[in-house]
Amino acid sequence: MNDKRIVFLDYLRVIAIFMVMVVHCCEQFYFNGDGDFHIASAGDAFWVTFFDSAVRSCVPLFVMTSAYLLFPVTKPTAAFLPRRILRVFVPFAVWTVIYTIAWKGDWGMLAFNFPMMTGGHLWFVPMIIGLYLLMPLLSPWAEKAGRREVVFWICLWLVTTTFPFVRELWHCLYGEPTYGAIPFVWGECPWNAFGTFHYVSGFFGYLLMGFYFRRFAADEGWGKTLAKFGPLWLLGFLITAVPFYLRIPAPNGYPVTAPYPAAVDLEMSWNFCSTGVALMAMSLFAIVRRFDFGGAFHRFVIRPLSEASFGVYLIHMLVLVEVIARLRDNMTTPTTIVVGALATYLIASLVSLVIRRIPFVGKWICG
């Protein structure tokens, strides 16, 4: 702890938000300007697979961080929910409007959902609000639950992370689904999306994992932590990367272009709630948990960047697209991804830090 802050969580936020930059830089190399799936070369296919797979646990890490800090909830629901929801919803609403204006989006869409075509990355906020709504409901159980019980529910949830692969197996065995475009499994059907495992699936599991690390995880040294979680991270990476790379539809070589749904299907193993990503998130959280480097570097560099991270998330797509457009013709693909992610992160962080210092309104704009 440092100044009543949990030091490793500051490092984790900084690492995770940079990982988000890398994910979105990679997207510039497998989507074209029309929004279709497009990979220009075999080299691009390899580097996109490598980088994006390696950082795919970024979003789960943020959920685990929130759970570590907030779950179980100790305040009354009437005190907890308004504070937590307003802190993320107001900046979300501000930037929803900004993205809609900047990229000439459909204003009518805002009555129904976040602006998918102009601010697709904003999906995170409705998801985290949904978890905030769930936290008070589960907190009485969490206060009383023992280690074995929590492990049981995490293991059951891990079973649900295999569902993207189960659906692919269904599709391989039986072809196109009889009803709809997605294979239905274990109680799901066109008139009921809530199958047997619906309520113990999704980001719920990362809520439990964050809680587990806070309440039950052993405080092991660097040697044991790396020996245990290093191989587990590598296994998760392979489960995430190999299916993506092998399923790139390039029977006739590159470039490869396909409609947008092809990219959604291809990201099966990249799903934030899929097995490989879950293993990487668990492993990286455990490793960064060993970061107890306080002092001046934490106080003057890591902590401010951590506090600015939500603003960076909100701002960065306006920066990233322009940065990548200026780099990609003069650099190799891996260099463009790394340099583009770093440049975007630094610019968006500076903007976020400046906005946050505006009296009264700064934190309502950038969180």
GROMACS .gro file of N, CA and C in nm, residues 17 19 21 25 33 53 57 67 71 74 90 117 125 170 205 209 214 219 230 246 269 309 343 354:
model
   72
   17ILE      N    1  -0.451  -0.050  -1.991
   17ILE     CA    2  -0.498   0.050  -2.087
   17ILE      C    3  -0.404   0.057  -2.207
   19MET      N    4  -0.255  -0.205  -2.323
   19MET     CA    5  -0.297  -0.323  -2.398
   19MET      C    6  -0.418  -0.293  -2.486
   21MET      N    7  -0.476  -0.009  -2.624
   21MET     CA    8  -0.423   0.063  -2.741
   21MET      C    9  -0.371  -0.035  -2.845
   25CYS      N   10  -0.491  -0.084  -3.229
   25CYS     CA   11  -0.394  -0.066  -3.339
   25CYS      C   12  -0.396  -0.187  -3.431
   33GLY      N   13  -1.133   0.043  -4.461
   33GLY     CA   14  -1.209   0.166  -4.441
   33GLY      C   15  -1.359   0.148  -4.452
   53SER      N   16  -0.351  -1.130  -2.972
   53SER     CA   17  -0.372  -1.242  -2.881
   53SER      C   18  -0.303  -1.218  -2.747
   57SER      N   19  -0.639  -0.994  -2.288
   57SER     CA   20  -0.695  -0.996  -2.153
   57SER      C   21  -0.713  -0.857  -2.094
   67ALA      N   22  -1.355  -0.542  -0.928
   67ALA     CA   23  -1.401  -0.638  -0.829
   67ALA      C   24  -1.310  -0.638  -0.707
   71PHE      N   25  -1.586  -0.524  -0.453
   71PHE     CA   26  -1.672  -0.640  -0.426
   71PHE      C   27  -1.611  -0.724  -0.314
   74THR      N   28  -1.983  -0.290   0.058
   74THR     CA   29  -2.004  -0.271   0.202
   74THR      C   30  -2.103  -0.159   0.232
   90VAL      N   31  -2.174   0.946  -1.685
   90VAL     CA   32  -2.168   1.084  -1.732
   90VAL      C   33  -2.055   1.104  -1.833
  117MET      N   34  -2.099   0.217  -3.469
  117MET     CA   35  -2.019   0.246  -3.586
  117MET      C   36  -1.922   0.361  -3.564
  125VAL      N   37  -1.863   0.042  -2.108
  125VAL     CA   38  -1.933   0.111  -1.999
  125VAL      C   39  -2.067   0.046  -1.967
  170TRP      N   40  -2.017  -2.754  -3.282
  170TRP     CA   41  -2.155  -2.777  -3.328
  170TRP      C   42  -2.166  -2.744  -3.476
  205GLY      N   43  -1.764  -1.405  -1.420
  205GLY     CA   44  -1.650  -1.483  -1.372
  205GLY      C   45  -1.532  -1.397  -1.331
  209MET      N   46  -1.317  -1.374  -0.991
  209MET     CA   47  -1.171  -1.388  -0.985
  209MET      C   48  -1.106  -1.272  -0.912
  214ARG      N   49  -0.843  -1.102  -0.395
  214ARG     CA   50  -0.845  -1.014  -0.278
  214ARG      C   51  -0.859  -1.092  -0.148
  219ASP      N   52  -0.008  -1.513  -0.081
  219ASP     CA   53   0.092  -1.410  -0.111
  219ASP      C   54   0.225  -1.479  -0.135
  230GLY      N   55   0.340  -1.825  -1.523
  230GLY     CA   56   0.405  -1.807  -1.653
  230GLY      C   57   0.359  -1.911  -1.754
  246LEU      N   58  -0.520  -2.006  -3.757
  246LEU     CA   59  -0.552  -2.118  -3.846
  246LEU      C   60  -0.685  -2.099  -3.919
  269SER      N   61  -1.187  -1.723  -3.063
  269SER     CA   62  -1.094  -1.751  -2.953
  269SER      C   63  -1.046  -1.624  -2.884
  309SER      N   64  -0.664   0.676  -1.668
  309SER     CA   65  -0.685   0.565  -1.761
  309SER      C   66  -0.826   0.560  -1.819
  343ALA      N   67   0.235   0.594  -2.898
  343ALA     CA   68   0.205   0.734  -2.928
  343ALA      C   69   0.061   0.768  -2.890
  354VAL      N   70  -0.490   1.670  -1.866
  354VAL     CA   71  -0.523   1.813  -1.874
  354VAL      C   72  -0.671   1.836  -1.847
   0.00000   0.00000   0.00000
